[in-house]
């Protein structure tokens, strides 16, 4: 409004559009307006000036206030820092003073405890002395736990405490040695019965008059050991001595009987020998002896002390029970397990005595409430019986397997193992067949062949087997019979133990007797018979017991047939290995015959004759050692094979000769005649000479090259025409044994090159 016009005036245009008629004021003249503005300005100016002065004063006052506030804050902060520093220093000083005061208090407590300990120790108040030592130890631990506040005196205090503790233990040890005195045999003789008889334990039970006020010395010493934490160490040593010289001998030596001798203030525990011939003690007797020993010990003394949470019996039980129960199981309960299932019912008494024994030990607080391994072992008698029976069976079987093979018995088709008489099966194929046969209609024709087989058709031929193998089979049958009367689990274990017997035989015998089986032909033959004998019984063993075993085994598992091929192969391989050895010796001896050439030379003839004699001697020796051992058919096949080896080698050597003179032929014929005359004599399968002729006459049956050999002898003595006649255009006996090339080769070697020889050779085709 530079024009000085009042602010309320408005331009006429601003009033347009209001929608109604407005009456405008009258516009004053220009002179009036200017005078009015001047009047208003003169009135306003003093107010504006006074306001500006007031603003300047306020600004100055505000600056003064700010300076004052800054000054006050600075002073207050300075004073506050000083106060905080003083407070912190005072607080630290208070903490130091408190720490020093507590340390001094603990030092005072340590000193007081040591003084009271010394006083109590002089008065033999061992429990009080031990408690004061523990207080001193607690004070010292508190001092040592103060970090950042180390005193040189603490090391000295620790040394003093250690010295006093060892002094206390020394005095307690002295008292302990007076209260429990062991008289032991020399360490080298501690394992014999006579040395155990010298073991004694002396226990002091009554206090002297001076010590009656302080309590029983045994309890006082034990409680002091408990306070010092050394009771377990002392009891462990005592427990080991008790086990070694008292408890274990009672279990191991049935003849030992413990007794006590009571004197005025000592109880002496010692042994006496009642019956030195006893092998094993019954568990009932052993349990009674152990209870007697434990009842003789003052195990209740520590339990009278209110501050002790466990009794002496409980501590001792925790330390020795595990080893004691193991010894009871291994040396007592194991021996009491019956070896026959019929005696299992009698074992209930052992289980009851074990339960009563554990109950008595729990009443003594020697055992806790849980069932121990001892009682579990006794209750699990069926399993242990089976395990023991199986173990005994395997041990007995192995002893038989490692015994001598050459002790033999004769087996005939009529002989058999003493089989147990089994009751008729209640069910099975036999009964089903009977029921089925009854239902057949009458008009059905019986297709059964009227020709009956011999009763010996499926029997083992006559031979000799080891007596140990016969006993082994009896053991197997008796074990299976035992299984039929046992529980299901035991039955299964015994059945598989019998299988293990034969599997063990398969592994043990060839290894254990390996050297003898390789060197001695007779043992190889006996082993062959043993394997065949076992295989023969395994064929029917499972079937014989099939319906008497547990249901699990009746479903087809009760069989031994799967073992038969392995045993047959085992016996056959052993005997064939021996046959290869004998063949090798025969060929080696014949190799010294110088190929049967130049027999007109005396040295050559002598060497060949010697080789023939050695072979025959070897065969005769084998015939003797195998006589009455091998079955006749096996014997004849074996001897025939070896004789055939010799004859075949001789034929091959002679047929390979390129030149045979007349004298050579005569001498070769004489050598062959020795083989033909004496060869059959090696067939002596039976001890009775008159019965062997039958088999000597049947030599061609067992010796494949016998006729070949005889044809060779004919050629050596025949002329060309006789040889041609023997050939008979390839249809004669000579053609059946020799090939045309072999016959031609012999003719060329025996005869000179002439027209007659050429004609003869032409006919050999």
XYZ file of C-alpha atoms in Angstrom:
765
model
C 0.000 0.000 0.000
C 2.627 2.454 -1.021
C -0.139 4.840 -2.029
C -1.200 5.036 1.595
C -4.639 3.792 0.887
C -6.379 1.825 3.636
C -6.108 -1.911 3.281
C -9.838 -2.308 3.478
C -10.469 -0.580 0.218
C -11.062 -2.798 -2.671
C -11.058 -2.429 -6.360
C -14.554 -2.107 -7.799
C -13.979 -5.205 -9.979
C -13.474 -7.329 -6.976
C -17.072 -6.921 -6.023
C -18.489 -8.225 -9.267
C -20.040 -11.552 -9.501
C -21.319 -11.654 -5.921
C -24.788 -12.343 -7.097
C -26.451 -9.435 -5.321
C -26.497 -5.680 -5.333
C -23.772 -4.111 -3.189
C -23.745 -0.491 -2.152
C -20.197 0.941 -2.454
C -18.867 3.544 0.001
C -18.102 6.924 -1.058
C -14.569 7.524 -2.257
C -12.838 10.331 -0.318
C -10.820 12.873 -2.050
C -7.010 12.461 -2.434
C -6.054 15.041 0.178
C -7.981 13.398 2.895
C -6.272 10.083 2.220
C -2.776 11.411 2.568
C -3.483 13.166 5.854
C -4.961 10.047 7.290
C -1.869 7.994 6.369
C 0.467 10.451 7.907
C -1.547 10.429 11.084
C -1.473 6.643 11.302
C 2.294 6.449 10.600
C 3.116 8.938 13.321
C 1.164 6.831 15.770
C 2.804 3.570 14.690
C 6.441 4.647 14.610
C 7.000 4.951 18.420
C 5.511 1.493 18.914
C 7.811 -0.001 16.295
C 10.868 1.619 17.823
C 10.004 0.429 21.307
C 9.489 -3.065 19.947
C 12.905 -3.042 18.308
C 14.541 -1.933 21.553
C 12.747 -4.696 23.380
C 14.002 -7.265 20.849
C 17.581 -6.105 21.316
C 17.259 -6.373 25.089
C 15.817 -9.888 24.782
C 18.738 -10.917 22.572
C 21.220 -9.624 25.099
C 19.428 -11.329 27.974
C 19.344 -14.614 26.001
C 23.124 -14.473 25.474
C 23.688 -13.873 29.189
C 21.488 -16.845 30.047
C 23.412 -19.049 27.613
C 26.744 -18.036 29.123
C 25.409 -18.685 32.605
C 24.071 -22.145 31.612
C 27.390 -23.095 30.049
C 29.251 -22.062 33.118
C 26.919 -23.951 35.436
C 27.141 -27.143 33.339
C 30.917 -26.999 33.248
C 31.154 -26.584 37.004
C 28.611 -29.335 37.734
C 30.325 -31.805 35.343
C 33.667 -31.073 36.957
C 32.258 -31.668 40.411
C 30.450 -34.830 39.245
C 33.641 -36.351 37.775
C 35.462 -35.674 40.970
C 32.674 -37.285 42.983
C 32.606 -40.366 40.718
C 36.366 -40.766 40.955
C 36.218 -40.512 44.703
C 33.348 -43.031 44.843
C 35.196 -45.518 42.620
C 38.320 -45.245 44.685
C 36.350 -45.717 47.878
C 34.561 -48.730 46.380
C 37.820 -50.384 45.318
C 39.328 -49.708 48.677
C 36.270 -51.284 50.315
C 36.602 -54.399 48.088
C 40.281 -54.704 48.910
C 39.560 -54.327 52.559
C 36.762 -56.921 52.341
C 39.078 -59.352 50.460
C 41.861 -58.827 52.942
C 39.424 -59.369 55.757
C 38.092 -62.602 54.208
C 41.628 -63.833 53.536
C 42.633 -63.085 57.081
C 39.532 -64.891 58.264
C 40.383 -67.973 56.137
C 43.964 -67.859 57.355
C 42.635 -67.761 60.888
C 40.329 -70.699 60.098
C 43.244 -72.631 58.570
C 45.392 -71.989 61.606
C 42.595 -72.936 63.989
C 41.881 -76.132 62.042
C 45.552 -77.170 62.111
C 45.772 -76.532 65.855
C 42.605 -78.505 66.547
C 43.853 -81.265 64.225
C 47.082 -81.578 66.184
C 45.173 -81.714 69.445
C 42.777 -84.365 68.172
C 45.598 -86.429 66.666
C 47.421 -86.504 69.995
C 44.220 -87.722 71.643
C 43.730 -90.325 68.840
C 40.427 -88.771 67.898
C 40.994 -89.676 64.264
C 37.612 -88.644 62.938
C 37.866 -85.159 64.484
C 41.440 -84.814 63.246
C 40.428 -85.809 59.724
C 37.528 -83.345 59.749
C 39.831 -80.513 60.846
C 42.244 -81.392 58.048
C 39.390 -81.190 55.579
C 38.396 -77.767 56.998
C 41.993 -76.580 56.572
C 41.998 -77.952 53.027
C 38.728 -76.155 52.277
C 40.143 -72.845 53.602
C 43.292 -73.267 51.536
C 41.280 -73.983 48.387
C 39.267 -70.796 49.013
C 42.476 -68.787 49.360
C 43.955 -70.277 46.217
C 40.791 -69.493 44.260
C 41.223 -65.700 44.787
C 42.486 -64.550 41.418
C 44.828 -61.589 41.326
C 45.581 -61.881 45.023
C 48.483 -64.217 45.460
C 50.309 -64.734 48.714
C 53.686 -66.360 49.075
C 52.466 -67.918 52.276
C 49.938 -70.096 50.370
C 52.696 -72.343 49.050
C 53.979 -72.851 52.558
C 50.460 -73.534 53.799
C 49.952 -76.116 51.029
C 53.171 -77.877 51.967
C 52.156 -77.882 55.615
C 48.754 -79.329 54.770
C 50.333 -82.079 52.650
C 52.759 -82.958 55.433
C 49.990 -83.106 58.015
C 47.784 -85.195 55.708
C 50.559 -87.728 55.141
C 51.224 -87.743 58.883
C 47.565 -88.461 59.485
C 47.558 -91.246 56.887
C 50.655 -92.744 58.445
C 48.997 -92.902 61.864
C 45.850 -94.337 60.344
C 47.909 -96.887 58.446
C 49.596 -97.924 61.668
C 46.221 -98.378 63.313
C 44.900 -100.251 60.258
C 47.795 -102.696 60.366
C 46.966 -103.436 63.986
C 43.285 -103.922 63.250
C 43.583 -106.173 60.130
C 46.670 -108.413 60.124
C 47.327 -110.770 57.196
C 49.540 -113.833 57.523
C 50.207 -114.963 53.973
C 52.256 -117.763 52.389
C 55.281 -116.906 50.240
C 54.285 -115.423 46.899
C 55.837 -118.299 44.919
C 53.694 -120.880 46.721
C 50.382 -119.019 46.856
C 48.650 -121.209 44.261
C 48.827 -124.628 45.937
C 46.398 -126.071 48.461
C 49.079 -126.495 51.111
C 50.129 -122.846 50.862
C 46.508 -121.663 51.048
C 46.166 -123.548 54.321
C 48.701 -121.122 55.854
C 46.650 -118.014 55.000
C 45.160 -116.263 58.055
C 43.332 -113.010 58.739
C 43.428 -111.482 62.247
C 40.727 -108.878 62.968
C 40.796 -106.709 66.115
C 37.215 -106.322 67.356
C 37.328 -104.759 70.871
C 38.814 -101.320 71.807
C 41.123 -100.765 74.736
C 39.749 -99.043 77.859
C 41.377 -95.742 76.941
C 39.720 -95.804 73.509
C 36.202 -96.829 74.536
C 35.103 -93.179 74.817
C 36.245 -92.350 71.279
C 34.406 -95.326 69.869
C 35.530 -98.634 68.380
C 39.006 -98.276 66.848
C 37.992 -100.044 63.628
C 35.075 -97.670 63.061
C 37.167 -94.634 64.001
C 39.946 -95.547 61.589
C 37.532 -96.361 58.753
C 35.574 -93.141 59.266
C 38.791 -91.122 59.276
C 39.839 -92.786 56.004
C 36.412 -91.953 54.579
C 36.756 -88.264 55.545
C 40.177 -88.080 53.880
C 38.904 -89.838 50.746
C 41.288 -92.770 51.176
C 38.783 -95.393 52.278
C 38.255 -96.791 48.755
C 42.004 -97.206 48.262
C 42.389 -99.107 51.535
C 39.299 -101.218 50.898
C 40.475 -102.025 47.364
C 43.749 -103.439 48.692
C 41.898 -105.311 51.453
C 39.334 -106.606 48.953
C 42.003 -107.911 46.558
C 43.747 -109.750 49.401
C 40.399 -111.128 50.556
C 39.671 -112.377 47.038
C 43.084 -113.874 46.373
C 43.761 -115.596 49.695
C 40.291 -116.273 51.136
C 37.348 -116.234 48.716
C 38.857 -117.614 45.495
C 40.605 -120.539 47.256
C 37.267 -121.459 48.840
C 35.749 -121.669 45.356
C 38.691 -123.438 43.713
C 39.463 -125.985 46.466
C 36.376 -127.965 47.569
C 38.185 -129.497 50.536
C 38.804 -126.125 52.232
C 36.557 -125.321 55.164
C 36.767 -121.861 56.827
C 36.444 -121.404 60.560
C 37.028 -118.631 63.094
C 38.879 -118.655 66.361
C 37.795 -115.933 68.801
C 40.251 -114.636 71.381
C 39.827 -111.775 73.874
C 40.030 -108.947 71.332
C 40.917 -110.748 68.066
C 39.013 -112.949 65.633
C 41.263 -115.251 63.580
C 39.947 -116.488 60.231
C 41.707 -119.586 58.864
C 41.164 -122.827 56.885
C 41.169 -126.534 57.503
C 41.207 -129.333 54.930
C 38.419 -131.893 55.306
C 38.305 -134.098 52.171
C 41.205 -133.583 49.741
C 39.720 -136.046 47.193
C 36.786 -133.822 46.245
C 36.857 -132.593 42.643
C 34.127 -129.958 42.744
C 32.049 -128.315 45.416
C 28.325 -127.917 45.079
C 27.181 -124.295 44.707
C 25.214 -124.577 47.959
C 28.363 -125.403 49.931
C 30.372 -122.643 48.259
C 27.657 -120.050 48.935
C 27.525 -121.022 52.614
C 31.292 -120.669 52.939
C 31.295 -117.205 51.351
C 28.423 -116.034 53.571
C 30.344 -117.287 56.594
C 33.403 -115.257 55.566
C 31.454 -112.047 54.946
C 29.537 -112.403 58.196
C 32.839 -112.703 60.043
C 33.968 -109.270 58.778
C 32.942 -106.117 60.743
C 31.110 -104.693 57.740
C 28.501 -102.867 59.859
C 30.900 -100.468 61.608
C 30.935 -97.740 58.977
C 27.163 -97.872 58.765
C 26.912 -96.557 62.366
C 28.465 -93.266 61.312
C 25.697 -90.793 60.541
C 27.732 -88.738 58.081
C 28.509 -91.748 55.865
C 26.000 -92.228 53.039
C 27.139 -95.771 52.136
C 27.977 -98.756 54.280
C 31.298 -100.529 54.397
C 29.647 -103.656 52.981
C 28.333 -101.713 49.995
C 31.751 -100.205 49.274
C 33.448 -103.593 49.504
C 30.740 -105.198 47.377
C 31.149 -102.608 44.621
C 34.869 -103.367 44.498
C 34.994 -107.178 44.551
C 31.553 -108.492 43.552
C 32.130 -108.470 39.800
C 35.341 -110.477 40.062
C 33.865 -112.728 42.754
C 30.761 -113.499 40.682
C 32.901 -114.273 37.618
C 34.943 -116.713 39.702
C 31.768 -118.320 41.065
C 30.411 -118.750 37.549
C 33.605 -120.110 35.982
C 34.731 -122.377 38.837
C 31.474 -123.353 40.509
C 28.276 -122.932 38.500
C 29.864 -124.138 35.249
C 30.848 -127.405 36.922
C 27.380 -127.835 38.401
C 25.603 -127.683 35.033
C 24.309 -131.198 34.306
C 25.685 -133.171 31.395
C 22.427 -135.015 30.846
C 19.016 -133.517 30.183
C 17.421 -135.877 32.697
C 19.271 -134.066 35.496
C 18.056 -130.599 34.555
C 15.150 -130.767 37.002
C 17.588 -131.272 39.866
C 19.245 -127.984 38.973
C 16.280 -126.088 40.443
C 17.944 -126.519 43.843
C 21.008 -124.665 42.570
C 18.842 -121.804 41.298
C 17.056 -121.542 44.677
C 20.351 -121.577 46.585
C 21.684 -118.824 44.278
C 18.612 -116.705 44.960
C 18.962 -117.219 48.711
C 22.669 -116.390 48.505
C 22.005 -113.101 46.736
C 19.189 -112.285 49.143
C 21.536 -112.792 52.100
C 24.158 -110.541 50.508
C 21.530 -107.850 49.931
C 20.515 -108.045 53.563
C 24.150 -107.444 54.457
C 24.036 -104.489 52.012
C 26.874 -106.188 50.153
C 24.743 -106.169 46.994
C 22.327 -103.680 45.521
C 18.754 -104.467 44.537
C 19.391 -105.378 40.893
C 19.650 -108.981 39.727
C 23.291 -109.866 39.129
C 24.998 -111.894 36.431
C 25.379 -114.784 38.882
C 21.634 -115.326 39.245
C 21.036 -114.700 35.539
C 23.587 -117.391 34.731
C 21.971 -119.874 37.116
C 18.475 -119.221 35.740
C 19.654 -119.593 32.142
C 20.594 -123.210 32.773
C 18.948 -124.582 29.620
C 21.119 -122.441 27.395
C 24.244 -123.211 29.427
C 23.420 -126.920 29.420
C 23.171 -126.813 25.637
C 26.387 -124.823 25.316
C 28.252 -127.122 27.689
C 26.892 -130.234 26.039
C 27.842 -128.920 22.609
C 31.282 -127.961 23.841
C 31.833 -131.374 25.442
C 30.666 -133.078 22.262
C 33.029 -131.070 20.072
C 35.958 -131.620 22.447
C 35.288 -135.365 22.591
C 34.960 -135.485 18.815
C 38.207 -133.615 18.274
C 40.045 -135.951 20.664
C 38.794 -138.900 18.626
C 39.849 -137.228 15.378
C 43.374 -136.610 16.623
C 43.808 -140.163 17.944
C 45.673 -142.846 16.005
C 44.063 -143.981 12.760
C 45.697 -147.425 12.617
C 43.677 -148.819 15.557
C 40.912 -150.454 13.545
C 37.767 -152.518 13.862
C 36.196 -154.717 11.221
C 32.900 -153.636 9.680
C 30.673 -156.209 8.001
C 27.256 -155.846 6.335
C 25.745 -157.369 9.474
C 27.393 -154.907 11.844
C 25.895 -151.535 12.693
C 26.255 -148.755 15.174
C 24.472 -149.399 18.463
C 21.504 -147.261 17.446
C 19.293 -145.919 20.227
C 15.815 -147.379 20.241
C 13.542 -144.573 19.153
C 9.791 -144.656 19.747
C 7.546 -144.951 16.731
C 6.776 -141.550 15.217
C 3.359 -140.174 15.984
C 3.022 -138.821 12.487
C 4.859 -138.971 9.215
C 5.103 -140.641 5.873
C 5.047 -144.140 7.325
C 1.634 -143.694 8.921
C 0.295 -141.870 5.898
C 1.325 -144.768 3.694
C -0.459 -147.237 5.964
C -3.653 -145.190 5.920
C -3.489 -144.831 2.146
C -2.946 -148.531 1.591
C -6.080 -149.351 3.558
C -8.158 -147.212 1.231
C -7.031 -148.957 -1.960
C -9.790 -150.885 -3.739
C -9.498 -154.656 -3.829
C -9.380 -154.812 -7.596
C -6.103 -152.827 -7.705
C -3.238 -154.969 -9.055
C -0.025 -155.115 -7.015
C 2.744 -153.915 -9.344
C 5.573 -154.756 -6.937
C 8.295 -156.903 -8.451
C 8.349 -160.377 -6.979
C 12.156 -160.442 -7.139
C 13.501 -159.221 -3.844
C 16.799 -157.400 -3.389
C 19.365 -158.833 -1.066
C 19.282 -157.530 2.461
C 22.893 -156.396 1.952
C 22.207 -154.405 -1.227
C 22.587 -151.047 0.478
C 24.996 -152.220 3.181
C 28.577 -151.082 3.506
C 30.942 -153.833 2.265
C 33.285 -155.568 4.650
C 36.302 -153.429 5.492
C 38.256 -151.994 8.375
C 37.725 -148.540 9.840
C 39.383 -146.688 12.682
C 37.929 -147.495 16.076
C 37.918 -143.744 16.753
C 35.569 -143.210 13.798
C 33.208 -145.881 15.099
C 33.182 -144.102 18.462
C 32.659 -140.811 16.645
C 29.503 -142.136 14.990
C 28.264 -143.488 18.315
C 28.847 -140.045 19.813
C 26.834 -138.452 17.010
C 23.911 -140.848 17.487
C 23.914 -140.418 21.265
C 23.959 -136.632 20.893
C 20.983 -136.726 18.553
C 19.176 -138.979 21.011
C 19.907 -136.419 23.729
C 18.460 -133.737 21.451
C 15.150 -135.576 21.178
C 14.617 -135.229 24.936
C 15.711 -131.568 25.192
C 14.000 -128.210 24.827
C 13.568 -126.728 21.368
C 16.531 -124.378 21.637
C 18.770 -127.072 23.095
C 17.606 -129.533 20.455
C 18.597 -127.156 17.676
C 22.015 -126.509 19.230
C 22.726 -130.220 19.706
C 21.624 -131.022 16.166
C 23.954 -128.446 14.675
C 26.721 -129.602 16.998
C 26.460 -133.011 15.338
C 26.751 -131.326 11.956
C 29.757 -129.419 13.300
C 31.349 -132.740 14.280
C 31.409 -133.884 10.659
C 32.473 -130.497 9.338
C 35.290 -130.548 11.894
C 36.310 -134.018 10.730
C 36.425 -132.739 7.159
C 38.847 -129.978 8.196
C 40.887 -131.542 11.011
C 41.697 -135.119 9.982
C 43.279 -134.417 6.549
C 45.377 -131.652 8.107
C 46.340 -133.317 11.387
C 47.271 -136.669 9.764
C 48.507 -135.182 6.487
C 52.060 -136.533 6.643
C 51.028 -140.085 7.574
C 48.291 -140.175 4.954
C 50.848 -139.255 2.296
C 53.542 -141.705 3.418
C 51.642 -144.759 4.663
C 49.420 -146.593 2.149
C 47.542 -148.480 4.857
C 46.492 -145.292 6.636
C 45.333 -143.809 3.333
C 43.161 -146.888 2.785
C 41.759 -146.718 6.330
C 41.015 -143.014 5.905
C 39.222 -143.820 2.654
C 37.102 -146.397 4.498
C 36.444 -143.941 7.335
C 35.085 -141.327 4.954
C 32.906 -143.840 3.124
C 31.637 -145.211 6.439
C 30.659 -141.729 7.639
C 29.036 -140.889 4.297
C 27.086 -144.164 4.448
C 25.572 -143.225 7.830
C 24.949 -139.609 6.890
C 22.566 -140.778 4.178
C 19.997 -141.970 6.718
C 20.979 -140.331 9.993
C 18.720 -137.312 9.570
C 15.761 -139.448 8.510
C 16.086 -141.693 11.562
C 15.598 -138.747 13.913
C 13.403 -136.622 11.692
C 10.117 -137.019 13.596
C 11.655 -136.961 17.073
C 13.326 -133.531 16.826
C 11.759 -130.112 17.302
C 9.212 -128.920 14.746
C 11.663 -126.376 13.339
C 13.958 -129.201 12.247
C 11.161 -131.519 11.109
C 10.395 -129.335 8.096
C 13.386 -130.629 6.182
C 16.306 -129.009 7.981
C 17.176 -132.198 9.894
C 19.363 -133.737 7.218
C 22.980 -134.661 6.682
C 22.691 -135.699 3.051
C 24.377 -132.506 1.857
C 27.582 -133.622 3.596
C 27.740 -136.982 1.796
C 29.412 -135.848 -1.488
C 32.093 -133.991 0.421
C 33.030 -137.040 2.523
C 33.073 -139.341 -0.482
C 35.287 -136.908 -2.320
C 37.554 -136.538 0.733
C 38.143 -140.296 0.999
C 38.502 -140.772 -2.744
C 41.001 -137.929 -3.184
C 43.188 -139.208 -0.359
C 43.278 -142.742 -1.765
C 43.831 -141.566 -5.337
C 46.728 -139.422 -4.156
C 48.268 -142.547 -2.606
C 47.639 -144.440 -5.855
C 49.494 -141.739 -7.779
C 52.411 -142.094 -5.390
C 52.507 -145.863 -5.906
C 52.256 -145.473 -9.682
C 55.154 -143.053 -9.599
C 57.271 -145.540 -7.642
C 56.435 -148.341 -10.099
C 57.400 -146.215 -13.097
C 60.551 -145.064 -11.338
C 61.626 -148.662 -10.717
C 60.875 -149.688 -14.288
C 62.898 -146.732 -15.543
C 65.999 -148.497 -14.258
C 65.361 -151.464 -16.622
C 67.345 -149.684 -19.378
C 64.343 -149.752 -21.727
C 64.569 -153.598 -21.914
C 67.042 -153.288 -24.789
C 70.090 -155.453 -25.501
C 69.032 -158.210 -23.130
C 71.953 -160.292 -24.385
C 74.086 -158.032 -22.206
C 74.203 -159.448 -18.685
C 74.183 -156.054 -17.022
C 71.122 -154.953 -18.942
C 69.325 -158.214 -18.251
C 70.216 -158.032 -14.559
C 68.933 -154.432 -14.326
C 65.654 -155.354 -16.035
C 65.200 -158.433 -13.859
C 65.860 -156.380 -10.746
C 63.312 -153.748 -11.804
C 60.684 -156.481 -12.392
C 61.403 -158.007 -8.981
C 61.175 -154.617 -7.253
C 57.824 -153.876 -8.854
C 56.441 -157.257 -7.812
C 57.785 -156.771 -4.298
C 56.127 -153.375 -4.088
C 52.824 -154.806 -5.282
C 52.998 -157.716 -2.844
C 53.759 -155.333 0.015
C 50.779 -153.182 -0.927
C 48.653 -156.320 -1.194
C 49.572 -157.203 2.377
C 49.008 -153.760 3.933
C 45.659 -153.376 2.146
C 44.623 -156.943 2.879
C 41.474 -157.153 5.010
C 41.419 -153.325 5.074
C 39.882 -152.240 1.800
C 36.609 -153.684 0.560
C 37.342 -156.551 -1.824
C 36.107 -154.755 -4.928
C 38.121 -151.610 -4.140
C 41.159 -153.753 -3.307
C 41.010 -155.625 -6.615
C 40.478 -152.436 -8.614
C 43.409 -150.727 -6.883
C 45.820 -153.654 -7.252
C 44.638 -154.229 -10.830
C 45.271 -150.595 -11.694
C 48.816 -150.682 -10.291
C 49.655 -154.017 -11.948
C 48.210 -152.686 -15.183
C 50.505 -149.660 -14.891
C 53.521 -151.943 -14.693
C 52.399 -154.173 -17.581
C 51.486 -151.199 -19.757
C 54.893 -149.634 -19.179
C 56.668 -152.911 -20.052
C 54.597 -153.357 -23.220
C 55.283 -149.783 -24.283
C 59.038 -150.136 -23.734
C 59.307 -153.469 -25.580
C 57.075 -152.337 -28.454
C 59.307 -149.331 -28.918
C 62.444 -151.439 -29.490
C 63.833 -151.314 -33.051
C 65.936 -154.452 -32.931
C 65.269 -157.579 -30.900
C 67.601 -160.519 -31.372
C 66.550 -164.091 -30.739
C 68.409 -164.143 -27.441
C 66.844 -160.804 -26.486
C 63.419 -162.198 -27.280
C 64.009 -165.261 -25.122
C 65.127 -163.163 -22.195
C 62.301 -160.681 -22.624
C 59.904 -163.635 -22.669
C 61.369 -164.956 -19.420
C 60.948 -161.555 -17.766
C 57.350 -161.330 -18.964
C 56.690 -164.862 -17.720
C 57.768 -163.752 -14.246
C 55.150 -161.010 -14.351
C 52.458 -163.409 -15.614
C 53.256 -166.091 -13.043
C 53.753 -163.871 -9.987
C 51.484 -160.955 -10.911
C 48.226 -162.655 -9.895
C 49.747 -163.563 -6.543
C 49.578 -159.930 -5.448
C 45.769 -160.245 -5.328
C 45.277 -161.303 -1.699
C 42.318 -159.266 -0.452
C 41.425 -161.771 2.285
C 43.576 -163.292 5.047
C 42.388 -166.793 4.099
C 44.636 -168.000 1.262
C 42.123 -170.447 -0.174
C 39.580 -167.660 -0.666
C 42.004 -165.537 -2.686
C 42.268 -167.954 -5.644
C 38.965 -166.720 -6.982
C 40.302 -163.178 -7.298
C 43.685 -164.334 -8.668
C 41.888 -166.145 -11.453
C 39.912 -162.987 -12.253
C 43.043 -160.922 -12.952
C 42.029 -160.137 -16.582
C 38.903 -158.495 -15.222
C 40.897 -155.984 -13.155
C 44.045 -155.636 -15.320
C 43.176 -153.974 -18.604
C 46.486 -154.777 -20.327
C 46.659 -158.408 -19.172
C 45.675 -159.920 -22.486
C 47.816 -157.379 -24.313
C 50.758 -158.518 -22.231
C 50.098 -162.189 -22.961
C 49.798 -161.440 -26.682
C 53.168 -159.711 -26.496
C 54.662 -162.864 -24.966
C 53.221 -164.902 -27.827
C 54.792 -162.557 -30.382
C 58.191 -162.843 -28.670
C 58.160 -166.649 -29.118
C 56.177 -166.980 -32.362
C 57.321 -167.237 -35.979
C 55.971 -165.095 -38.783
C 53.193 -167.496 -39.731
C 51.991 -167.809 -36.149
C 51.883 -164.042 -35.855
C 49.871 -163.776 -39.064
C 47.503 -166.463 -37.773
C 47.090 -164.564 -34.513
C 46.221 -161.455 -36.534
C 43.676 -163.314 -38.671
C 43.024 -160.447 -41.010
C 42.372 -158.071 -38.129
C 39.900 -160.415 -36.467
C 42.183 -162.449 -34.257
C 43.156 -161.952 -30.617
C 46.323 -160.099 -31.591
C 44.299 -157.508 -33.502
C 42.145 -156.952 -30.423
C 45.189 -155.874 -28.390
C 47.610 -154.231 -30.837
C 47.276 -151.828 -33.723
C 48.658 -152.750 -37.143
C 51.498 -150.279 -36.751
C 52.533 -151.792 -33.421
C 52.483 -155.340 -34.809
C 54.518 -154.289 -37.849
C 57.021 -152.547 -35.624
C 57.472 -155.707 -33.538
C 57.855 -157.874 -36.669
C 60.536 -155.548 -38.040
C 62.363 -155.636 -34.695
C 62.177 -159.437 -34.318
C 62.793 -160.645 -37.894
C 65.298 -159.855 -40.602
C 64.252 -158.126 -43.778
C 63.241 -161.032 -46.040
C 60.516 -161.763 -48.547
C 58.663 -163.775 -45.923
C 58.756 -160.785 -43.530
C 57.539 -158.524 -46.330
C 54.695 -160.920 -47.058
C 53.769 -161.068 -43.398
C 53.846 -157.304 -43.093
C 51.573 -157.055 -46.105
C 48.970 -159.161 -44.332
C 48.978 -156.943 -41.241
C 46.562 -154.183 -42.080
